[in-house]
mmCIF file of N, CA and C in Angstrom:
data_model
loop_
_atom_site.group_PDB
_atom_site.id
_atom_site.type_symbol
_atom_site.label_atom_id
_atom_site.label_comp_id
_atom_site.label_asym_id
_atom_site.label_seq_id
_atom_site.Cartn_x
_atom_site.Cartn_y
_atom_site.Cartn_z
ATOM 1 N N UNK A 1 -9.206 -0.020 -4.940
ATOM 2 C CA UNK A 1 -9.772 0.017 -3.610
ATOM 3 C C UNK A 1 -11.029 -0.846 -3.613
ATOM 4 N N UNK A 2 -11.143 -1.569 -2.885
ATOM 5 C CA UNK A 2 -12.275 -2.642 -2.450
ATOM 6 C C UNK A 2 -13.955 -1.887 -1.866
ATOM 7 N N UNK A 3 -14.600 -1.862 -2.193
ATOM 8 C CA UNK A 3 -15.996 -1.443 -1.788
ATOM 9 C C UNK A 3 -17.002 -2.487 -1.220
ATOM 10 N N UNK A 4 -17.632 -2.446 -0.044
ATOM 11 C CA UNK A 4 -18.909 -3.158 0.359
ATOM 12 C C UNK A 4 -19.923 -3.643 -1.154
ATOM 13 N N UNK A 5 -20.114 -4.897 -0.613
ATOM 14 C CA UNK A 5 -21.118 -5.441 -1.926
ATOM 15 C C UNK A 5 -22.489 -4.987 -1.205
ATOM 16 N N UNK A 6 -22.484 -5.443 -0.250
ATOM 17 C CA UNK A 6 -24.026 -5.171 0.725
ATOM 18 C C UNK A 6 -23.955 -5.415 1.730
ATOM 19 N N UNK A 7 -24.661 -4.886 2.508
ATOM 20 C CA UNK A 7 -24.994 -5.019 4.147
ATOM 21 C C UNK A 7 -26.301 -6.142 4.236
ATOM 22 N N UNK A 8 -25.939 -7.061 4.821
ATOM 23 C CA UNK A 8 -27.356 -7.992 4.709
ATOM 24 C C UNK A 8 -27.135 -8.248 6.879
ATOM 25 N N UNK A 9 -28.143 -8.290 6.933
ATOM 26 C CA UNK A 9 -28.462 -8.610 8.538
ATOM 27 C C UNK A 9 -28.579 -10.398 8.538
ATOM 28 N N UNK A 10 -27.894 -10.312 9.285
ATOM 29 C CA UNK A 10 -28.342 -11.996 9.642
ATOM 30 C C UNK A 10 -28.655 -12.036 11.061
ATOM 31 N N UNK A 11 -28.591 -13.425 11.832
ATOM 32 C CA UNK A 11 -29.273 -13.694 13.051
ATOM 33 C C UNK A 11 -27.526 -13.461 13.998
ATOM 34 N N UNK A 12 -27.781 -12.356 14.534
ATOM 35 C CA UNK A 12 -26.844 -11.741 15.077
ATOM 36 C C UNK A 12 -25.031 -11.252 14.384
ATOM 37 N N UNK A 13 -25.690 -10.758 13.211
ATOM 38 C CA UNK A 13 -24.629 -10.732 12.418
ATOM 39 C C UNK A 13 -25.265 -9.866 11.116
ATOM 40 N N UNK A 14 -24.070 -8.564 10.731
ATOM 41 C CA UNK A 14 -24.627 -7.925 9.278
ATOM 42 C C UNK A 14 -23.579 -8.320 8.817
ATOM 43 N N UNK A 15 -23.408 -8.405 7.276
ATOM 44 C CA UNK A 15 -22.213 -8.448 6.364
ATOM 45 C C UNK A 15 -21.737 -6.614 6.583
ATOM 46 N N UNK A 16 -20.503 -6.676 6.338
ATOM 47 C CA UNK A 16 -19.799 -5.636 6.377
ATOM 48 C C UNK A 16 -18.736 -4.842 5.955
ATOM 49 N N UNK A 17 -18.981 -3.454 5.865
ATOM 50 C CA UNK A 17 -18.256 -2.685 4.742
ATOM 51 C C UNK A 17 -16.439 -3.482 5.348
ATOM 52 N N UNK A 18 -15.607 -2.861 3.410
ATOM 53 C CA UNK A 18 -14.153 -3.533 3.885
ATOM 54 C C UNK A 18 -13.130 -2.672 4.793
ATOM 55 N N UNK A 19 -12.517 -3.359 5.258
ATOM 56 C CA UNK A 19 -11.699 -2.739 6.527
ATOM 57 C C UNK A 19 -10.375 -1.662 6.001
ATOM 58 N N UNK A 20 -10.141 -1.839 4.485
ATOM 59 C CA UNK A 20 -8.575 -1.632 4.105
ATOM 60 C C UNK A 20 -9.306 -0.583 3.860
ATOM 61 N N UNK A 21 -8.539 0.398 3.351
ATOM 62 C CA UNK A 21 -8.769 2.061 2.246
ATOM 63 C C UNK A 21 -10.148 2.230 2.467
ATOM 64 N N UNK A 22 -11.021 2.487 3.547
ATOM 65 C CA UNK A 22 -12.431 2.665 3.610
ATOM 66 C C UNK A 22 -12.205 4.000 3.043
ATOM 67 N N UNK A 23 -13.530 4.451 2.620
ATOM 68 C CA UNK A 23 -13.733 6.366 1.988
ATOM 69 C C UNK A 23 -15.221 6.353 3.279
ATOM 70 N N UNK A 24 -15.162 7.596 3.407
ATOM 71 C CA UNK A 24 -16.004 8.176 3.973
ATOM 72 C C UNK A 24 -17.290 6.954 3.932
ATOM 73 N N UNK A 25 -17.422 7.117 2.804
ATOM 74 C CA UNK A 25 -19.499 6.553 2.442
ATOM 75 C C UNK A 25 -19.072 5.167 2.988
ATOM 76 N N UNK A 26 -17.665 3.933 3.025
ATOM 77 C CA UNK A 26 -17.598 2.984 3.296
ATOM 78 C C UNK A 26 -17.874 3.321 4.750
ATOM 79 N N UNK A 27 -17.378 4.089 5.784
ATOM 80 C CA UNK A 27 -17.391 4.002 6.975
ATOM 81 C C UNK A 27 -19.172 4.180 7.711
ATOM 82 N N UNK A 28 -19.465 5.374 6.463
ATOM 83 C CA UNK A 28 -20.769 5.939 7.226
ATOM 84 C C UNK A 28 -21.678 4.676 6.988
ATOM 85 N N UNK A 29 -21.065 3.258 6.144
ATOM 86 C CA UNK A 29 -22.253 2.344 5.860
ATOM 87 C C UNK A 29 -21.729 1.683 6.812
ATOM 88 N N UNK A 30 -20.731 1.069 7.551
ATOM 89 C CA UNK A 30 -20.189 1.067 8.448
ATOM 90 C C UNK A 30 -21.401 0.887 9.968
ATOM 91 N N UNK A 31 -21.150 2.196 9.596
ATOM 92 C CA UNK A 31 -21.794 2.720 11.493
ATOM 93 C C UNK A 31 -23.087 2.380 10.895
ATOM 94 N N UNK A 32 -23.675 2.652 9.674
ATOM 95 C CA UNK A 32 -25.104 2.656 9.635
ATOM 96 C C UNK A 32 -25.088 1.080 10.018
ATOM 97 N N UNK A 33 -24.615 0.225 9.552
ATOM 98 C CA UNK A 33 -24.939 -1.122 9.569
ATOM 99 C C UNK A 33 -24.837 -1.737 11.085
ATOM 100 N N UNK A 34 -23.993 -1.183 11.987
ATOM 101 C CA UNK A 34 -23.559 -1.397 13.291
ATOM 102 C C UNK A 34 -25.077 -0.753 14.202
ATOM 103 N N UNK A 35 -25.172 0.264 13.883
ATOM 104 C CA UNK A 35 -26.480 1.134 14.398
ATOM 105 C C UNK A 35 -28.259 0.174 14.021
ATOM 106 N N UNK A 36 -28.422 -0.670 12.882
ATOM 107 C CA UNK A 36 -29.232 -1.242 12.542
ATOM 108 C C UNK A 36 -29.203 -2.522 13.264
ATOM 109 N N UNK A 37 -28.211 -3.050 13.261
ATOM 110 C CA UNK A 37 -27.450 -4.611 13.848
ATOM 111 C C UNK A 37 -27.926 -4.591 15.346
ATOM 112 N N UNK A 38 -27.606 -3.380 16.294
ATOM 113 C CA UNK A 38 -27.960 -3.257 17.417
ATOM 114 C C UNK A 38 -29.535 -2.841 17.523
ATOM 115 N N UNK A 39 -29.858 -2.022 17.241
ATOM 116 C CA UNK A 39 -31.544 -2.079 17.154
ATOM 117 C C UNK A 39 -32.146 -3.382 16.623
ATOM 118 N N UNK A 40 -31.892 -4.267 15.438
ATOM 119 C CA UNK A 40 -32.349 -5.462 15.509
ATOM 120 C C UNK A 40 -32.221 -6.299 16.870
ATOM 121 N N UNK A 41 -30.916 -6.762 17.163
ATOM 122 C CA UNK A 41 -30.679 -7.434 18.315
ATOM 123 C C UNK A 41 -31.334 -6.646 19.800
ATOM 124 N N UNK A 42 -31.470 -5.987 19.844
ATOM 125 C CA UNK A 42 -32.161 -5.034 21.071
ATOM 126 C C UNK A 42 -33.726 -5.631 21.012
ATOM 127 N N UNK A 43 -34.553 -5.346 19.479
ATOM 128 C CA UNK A 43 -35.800 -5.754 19.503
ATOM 129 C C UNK A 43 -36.069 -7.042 18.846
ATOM 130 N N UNK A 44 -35.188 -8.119 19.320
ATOM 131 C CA UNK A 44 -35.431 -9.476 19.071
ATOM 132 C C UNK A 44 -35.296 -10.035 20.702
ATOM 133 N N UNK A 45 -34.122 -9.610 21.162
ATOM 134 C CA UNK A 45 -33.889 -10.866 22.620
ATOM 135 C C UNK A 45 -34.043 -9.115 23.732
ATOM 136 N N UNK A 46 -33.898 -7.788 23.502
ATOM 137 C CA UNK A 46 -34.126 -7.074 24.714
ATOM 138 C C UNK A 46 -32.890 -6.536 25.228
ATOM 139 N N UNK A 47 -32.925 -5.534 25.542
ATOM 140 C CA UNK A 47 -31.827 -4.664 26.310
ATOM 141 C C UNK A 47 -30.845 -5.397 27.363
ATOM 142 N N UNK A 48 -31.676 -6.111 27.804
ATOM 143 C CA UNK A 48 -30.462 -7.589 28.162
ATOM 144 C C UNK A 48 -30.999 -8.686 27.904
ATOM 145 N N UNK A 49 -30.190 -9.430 27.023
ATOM 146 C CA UNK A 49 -30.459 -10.825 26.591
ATOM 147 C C UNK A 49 -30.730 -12.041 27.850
ATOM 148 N N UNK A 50 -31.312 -12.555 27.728
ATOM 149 C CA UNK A 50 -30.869 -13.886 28.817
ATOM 150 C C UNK A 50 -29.479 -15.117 28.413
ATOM 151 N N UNK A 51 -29.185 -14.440 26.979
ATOM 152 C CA UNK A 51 -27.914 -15.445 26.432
ATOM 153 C C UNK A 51 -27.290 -14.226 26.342
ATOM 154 N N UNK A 52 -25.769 -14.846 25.819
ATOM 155 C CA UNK A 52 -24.821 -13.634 25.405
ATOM 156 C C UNK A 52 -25.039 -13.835 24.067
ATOM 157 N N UNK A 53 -24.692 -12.685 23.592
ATOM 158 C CA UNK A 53 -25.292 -12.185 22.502
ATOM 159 C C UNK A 53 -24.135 -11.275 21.508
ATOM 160 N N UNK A 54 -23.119 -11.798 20.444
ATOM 161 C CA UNK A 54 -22.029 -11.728 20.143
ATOM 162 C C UNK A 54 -22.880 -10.915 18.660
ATOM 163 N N UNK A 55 -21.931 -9.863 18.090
ATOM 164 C CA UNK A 55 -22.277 -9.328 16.946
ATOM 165 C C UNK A 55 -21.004 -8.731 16.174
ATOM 166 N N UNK A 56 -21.304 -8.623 14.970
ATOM 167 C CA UNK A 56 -19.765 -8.406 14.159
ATOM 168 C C UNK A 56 -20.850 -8.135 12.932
ATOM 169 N N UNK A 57 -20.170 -6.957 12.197
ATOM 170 C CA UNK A 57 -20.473 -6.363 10.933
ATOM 171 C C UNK A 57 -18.858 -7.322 9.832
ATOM 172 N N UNK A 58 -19.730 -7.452 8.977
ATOM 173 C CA UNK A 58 -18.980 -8.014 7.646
ATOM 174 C C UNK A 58 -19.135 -7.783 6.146
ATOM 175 N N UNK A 59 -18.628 -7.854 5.390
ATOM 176 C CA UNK A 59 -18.935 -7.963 3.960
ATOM 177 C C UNK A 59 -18.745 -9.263 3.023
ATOM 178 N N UNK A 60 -19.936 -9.015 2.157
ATOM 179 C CA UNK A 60 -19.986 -10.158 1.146
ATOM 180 C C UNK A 60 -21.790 -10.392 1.281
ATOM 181 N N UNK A 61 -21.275 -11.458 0.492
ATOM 182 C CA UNK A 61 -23.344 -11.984 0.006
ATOM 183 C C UNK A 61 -23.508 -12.465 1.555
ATOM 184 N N UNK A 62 -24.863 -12.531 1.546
ATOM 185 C CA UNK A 62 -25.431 -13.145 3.516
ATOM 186 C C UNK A 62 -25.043 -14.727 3.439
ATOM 187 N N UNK A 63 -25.172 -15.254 1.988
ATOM 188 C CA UNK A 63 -25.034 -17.069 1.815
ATOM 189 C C UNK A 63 -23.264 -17.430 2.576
ATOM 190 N N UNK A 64 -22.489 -16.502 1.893
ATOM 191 C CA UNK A 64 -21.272 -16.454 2.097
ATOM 192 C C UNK A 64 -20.455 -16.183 3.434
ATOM 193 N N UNK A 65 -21.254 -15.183 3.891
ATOM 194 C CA UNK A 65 -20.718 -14.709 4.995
ATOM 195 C C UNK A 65 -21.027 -15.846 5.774
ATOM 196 N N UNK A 66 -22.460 -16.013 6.097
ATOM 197 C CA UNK A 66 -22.647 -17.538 6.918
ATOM 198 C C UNK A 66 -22.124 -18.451 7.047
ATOM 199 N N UNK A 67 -22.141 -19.513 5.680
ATOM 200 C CA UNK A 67 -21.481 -20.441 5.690
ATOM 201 C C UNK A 67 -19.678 -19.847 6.197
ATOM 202 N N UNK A 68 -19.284 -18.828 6.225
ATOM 203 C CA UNK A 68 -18.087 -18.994 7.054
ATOM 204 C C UNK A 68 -18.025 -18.602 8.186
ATOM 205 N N UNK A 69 -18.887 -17.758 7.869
ATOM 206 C CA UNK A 69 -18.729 -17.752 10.136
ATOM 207 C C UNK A 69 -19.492 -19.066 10.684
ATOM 208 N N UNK A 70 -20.390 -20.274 10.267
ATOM 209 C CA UNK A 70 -20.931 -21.949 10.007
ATOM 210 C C UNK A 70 -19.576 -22.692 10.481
ATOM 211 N N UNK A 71 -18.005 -22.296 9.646
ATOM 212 C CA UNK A 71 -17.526 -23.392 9.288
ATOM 213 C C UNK A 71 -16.885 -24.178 10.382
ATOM 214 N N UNK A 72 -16.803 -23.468 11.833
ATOM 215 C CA UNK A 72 -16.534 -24.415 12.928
ATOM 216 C C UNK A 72 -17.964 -24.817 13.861
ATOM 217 N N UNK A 73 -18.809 -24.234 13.079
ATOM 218 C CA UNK A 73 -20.045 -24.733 14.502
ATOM 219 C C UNK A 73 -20.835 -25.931 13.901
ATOM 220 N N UNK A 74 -21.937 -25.957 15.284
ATOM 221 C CA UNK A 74 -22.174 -27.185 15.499
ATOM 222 C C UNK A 74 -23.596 -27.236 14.649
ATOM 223 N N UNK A 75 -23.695 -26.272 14.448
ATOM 224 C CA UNK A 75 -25.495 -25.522 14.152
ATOM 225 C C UNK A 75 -25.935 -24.339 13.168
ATOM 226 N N UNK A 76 -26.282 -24.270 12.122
ATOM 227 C CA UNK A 76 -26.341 -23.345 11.382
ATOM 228 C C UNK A 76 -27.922 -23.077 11.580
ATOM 229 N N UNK A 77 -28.477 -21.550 11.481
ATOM 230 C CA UNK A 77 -29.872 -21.906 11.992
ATOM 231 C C UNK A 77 -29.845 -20.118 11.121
ATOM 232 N N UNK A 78 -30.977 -20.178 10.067
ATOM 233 C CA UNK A 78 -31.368 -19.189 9.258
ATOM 234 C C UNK A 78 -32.599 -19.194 9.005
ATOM 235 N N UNK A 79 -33.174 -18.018 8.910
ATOM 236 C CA UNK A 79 -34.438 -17.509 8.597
ATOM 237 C C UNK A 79 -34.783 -17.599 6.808
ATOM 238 N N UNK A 80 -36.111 -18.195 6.772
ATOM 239 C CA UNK A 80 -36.496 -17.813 5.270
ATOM 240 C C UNK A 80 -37.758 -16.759 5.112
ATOM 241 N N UNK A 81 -37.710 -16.438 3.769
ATOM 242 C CA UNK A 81 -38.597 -15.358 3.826
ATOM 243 C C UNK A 81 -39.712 -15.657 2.822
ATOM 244 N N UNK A 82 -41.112 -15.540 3.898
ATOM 245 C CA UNK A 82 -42.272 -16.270 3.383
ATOM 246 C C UNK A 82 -42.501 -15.280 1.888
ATOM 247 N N UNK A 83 -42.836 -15.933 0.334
ATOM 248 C CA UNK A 83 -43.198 -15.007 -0.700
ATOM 249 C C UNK A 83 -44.545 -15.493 -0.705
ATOM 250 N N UNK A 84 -45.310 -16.227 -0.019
ATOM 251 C CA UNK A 84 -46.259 -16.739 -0.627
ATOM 252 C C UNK A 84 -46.761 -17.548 -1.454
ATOM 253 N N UNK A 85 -48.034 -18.346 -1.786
ATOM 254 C CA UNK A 85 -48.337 -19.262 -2.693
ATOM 255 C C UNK A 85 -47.793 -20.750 -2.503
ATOM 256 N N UNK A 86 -47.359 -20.715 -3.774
ATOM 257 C CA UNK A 86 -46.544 -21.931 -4.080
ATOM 258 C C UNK A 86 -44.943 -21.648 -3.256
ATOM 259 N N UNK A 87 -44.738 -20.609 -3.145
ATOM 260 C CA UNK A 87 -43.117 -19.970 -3.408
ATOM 261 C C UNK A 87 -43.206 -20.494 -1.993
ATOM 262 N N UNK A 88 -44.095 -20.968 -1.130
ATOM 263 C CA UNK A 88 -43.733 -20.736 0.691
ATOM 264 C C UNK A 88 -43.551 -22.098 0.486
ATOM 265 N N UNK A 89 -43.579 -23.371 -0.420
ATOM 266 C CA UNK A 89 -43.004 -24.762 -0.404
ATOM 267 C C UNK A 89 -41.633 -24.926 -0.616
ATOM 268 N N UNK A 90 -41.102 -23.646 -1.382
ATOM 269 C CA UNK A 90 -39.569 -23.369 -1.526
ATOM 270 C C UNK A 90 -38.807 -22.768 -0.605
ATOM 271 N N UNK A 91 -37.619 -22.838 -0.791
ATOM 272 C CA UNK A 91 -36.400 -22.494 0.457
ATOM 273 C C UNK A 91 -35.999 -20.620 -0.562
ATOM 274 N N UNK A 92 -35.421 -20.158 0.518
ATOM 275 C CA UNK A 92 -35.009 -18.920 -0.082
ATOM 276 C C UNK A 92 -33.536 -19.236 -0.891
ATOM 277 N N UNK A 93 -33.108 -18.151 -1.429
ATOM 278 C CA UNK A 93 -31.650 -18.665 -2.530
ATOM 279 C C UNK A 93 -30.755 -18.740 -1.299
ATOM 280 N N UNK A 94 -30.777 -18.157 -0.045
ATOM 281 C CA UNK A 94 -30.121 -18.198 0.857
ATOM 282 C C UNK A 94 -30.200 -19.352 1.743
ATOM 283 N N UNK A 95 -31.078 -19.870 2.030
ATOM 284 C CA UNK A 95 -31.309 -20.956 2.878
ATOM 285 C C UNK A 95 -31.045 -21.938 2.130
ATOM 286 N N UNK A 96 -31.219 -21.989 1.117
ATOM 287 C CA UNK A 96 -30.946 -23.275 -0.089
ATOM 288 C C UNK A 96 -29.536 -23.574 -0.194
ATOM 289 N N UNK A 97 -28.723 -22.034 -0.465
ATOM 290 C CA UNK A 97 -27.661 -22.366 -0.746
ATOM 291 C C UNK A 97 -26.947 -22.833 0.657
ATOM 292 N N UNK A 98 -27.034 -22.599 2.177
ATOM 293 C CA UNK A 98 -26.704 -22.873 3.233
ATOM 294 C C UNK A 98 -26.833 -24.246 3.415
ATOM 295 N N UNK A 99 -28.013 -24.785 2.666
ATOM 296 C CA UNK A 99 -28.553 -26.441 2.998
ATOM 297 C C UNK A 99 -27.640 -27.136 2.362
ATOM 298 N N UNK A 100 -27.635 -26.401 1.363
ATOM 299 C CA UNK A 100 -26.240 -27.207 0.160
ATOM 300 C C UNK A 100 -24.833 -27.281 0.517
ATOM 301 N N UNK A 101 -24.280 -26.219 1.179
ATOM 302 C CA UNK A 101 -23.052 -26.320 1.550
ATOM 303 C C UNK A 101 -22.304 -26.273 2.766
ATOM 304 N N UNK A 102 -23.421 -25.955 3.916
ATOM 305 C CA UNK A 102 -22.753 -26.256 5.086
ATOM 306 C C UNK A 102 -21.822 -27.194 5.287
ATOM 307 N N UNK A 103 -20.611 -26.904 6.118
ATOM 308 C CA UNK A 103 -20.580 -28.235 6.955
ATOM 309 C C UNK A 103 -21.024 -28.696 8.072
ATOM 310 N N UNK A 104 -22.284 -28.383 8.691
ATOM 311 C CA UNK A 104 -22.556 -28.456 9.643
ATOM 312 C C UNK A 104 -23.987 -28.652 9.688
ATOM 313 N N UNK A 105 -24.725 -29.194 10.224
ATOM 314 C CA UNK A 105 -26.580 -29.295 9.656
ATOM 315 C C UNK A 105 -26.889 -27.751 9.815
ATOM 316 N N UNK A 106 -28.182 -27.718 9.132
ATOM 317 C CA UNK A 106 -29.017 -26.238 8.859
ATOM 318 C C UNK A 106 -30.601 -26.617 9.485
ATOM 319 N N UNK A 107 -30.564 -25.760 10.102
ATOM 320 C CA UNK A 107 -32.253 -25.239 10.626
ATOM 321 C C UNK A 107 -32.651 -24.217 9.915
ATOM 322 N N UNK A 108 -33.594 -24.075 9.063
ATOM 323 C CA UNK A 108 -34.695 -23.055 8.687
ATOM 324 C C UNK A 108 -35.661 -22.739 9.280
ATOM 325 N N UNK A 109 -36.049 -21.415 9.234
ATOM 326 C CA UNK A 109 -36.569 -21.540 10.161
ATOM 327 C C UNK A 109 -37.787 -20.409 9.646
ATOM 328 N N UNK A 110 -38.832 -20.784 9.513
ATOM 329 C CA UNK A 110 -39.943 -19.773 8.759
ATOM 330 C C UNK A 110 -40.977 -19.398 9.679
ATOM 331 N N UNK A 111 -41.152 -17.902 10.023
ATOM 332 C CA UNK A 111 -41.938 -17.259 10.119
ATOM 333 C C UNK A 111 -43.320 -17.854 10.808
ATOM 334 N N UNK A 112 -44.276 -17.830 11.761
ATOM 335 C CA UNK A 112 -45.013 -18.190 11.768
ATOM 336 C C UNK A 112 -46.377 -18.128 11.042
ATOM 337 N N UNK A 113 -46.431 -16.925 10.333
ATOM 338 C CA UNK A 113 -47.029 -16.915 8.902
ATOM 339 C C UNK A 113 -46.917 -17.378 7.648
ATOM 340 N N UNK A 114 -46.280 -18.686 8.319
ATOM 341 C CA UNK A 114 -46.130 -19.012 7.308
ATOM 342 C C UNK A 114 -46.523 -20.996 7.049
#
């Protein structure tokens, strides 16, 4: 039986538990991840968006999941996460690996603290 690797949130999108032989704890990560996904998207664009605003729970690494839900668009556009120092001249392992393999250009996009 197949198990969730992780729930990672992306920009309108979590990775998500697997669909076949779920057990209980797969489902309840499930809803938890669906329940988080919507409170993010609620307190980013608002109880009504001025765009439409599409969401889907998935599973796998966040690099992975992206680059395939990436592989027909026009625009890949990901967040990095400021560590500080020197480390804020570097790309995250996620944004790096997106820059590397898209097919499609990548926007990063950092924090204004940064």
């Amino acid at each position: 039986m197949s198990r969730p690797s992780s729930l990672t949130r992306q920009s309108g999108r979590l990775s998500r538990g697997c669909q076949r032989g779920e057990t209980g704890d797969e489902a309840a990560l499930e809803s938890q991840a669906r329940t988080e996904l919507a409170a993010a998207v609620e307190e980013t664009v608002g109880s009504q968006p001025p765009v439409e605003v599409r969401t889907e729970v998935r599973n796998g690494t966040a690099a992975t999941v992206l680059l395939d839900a990436a592989r027909d668009a026009s625009l890949l556009v990901v967040g990095s996460r400021g560590l500080g120092g020197f480390s804020r001249l570097l790309l995250g392992s996620v944004a790096q690996h997106c820059t590397q393999y898209a097919a499609c250009p990548v926007v990063v996009i950092r924090s204004s603290g940064q």
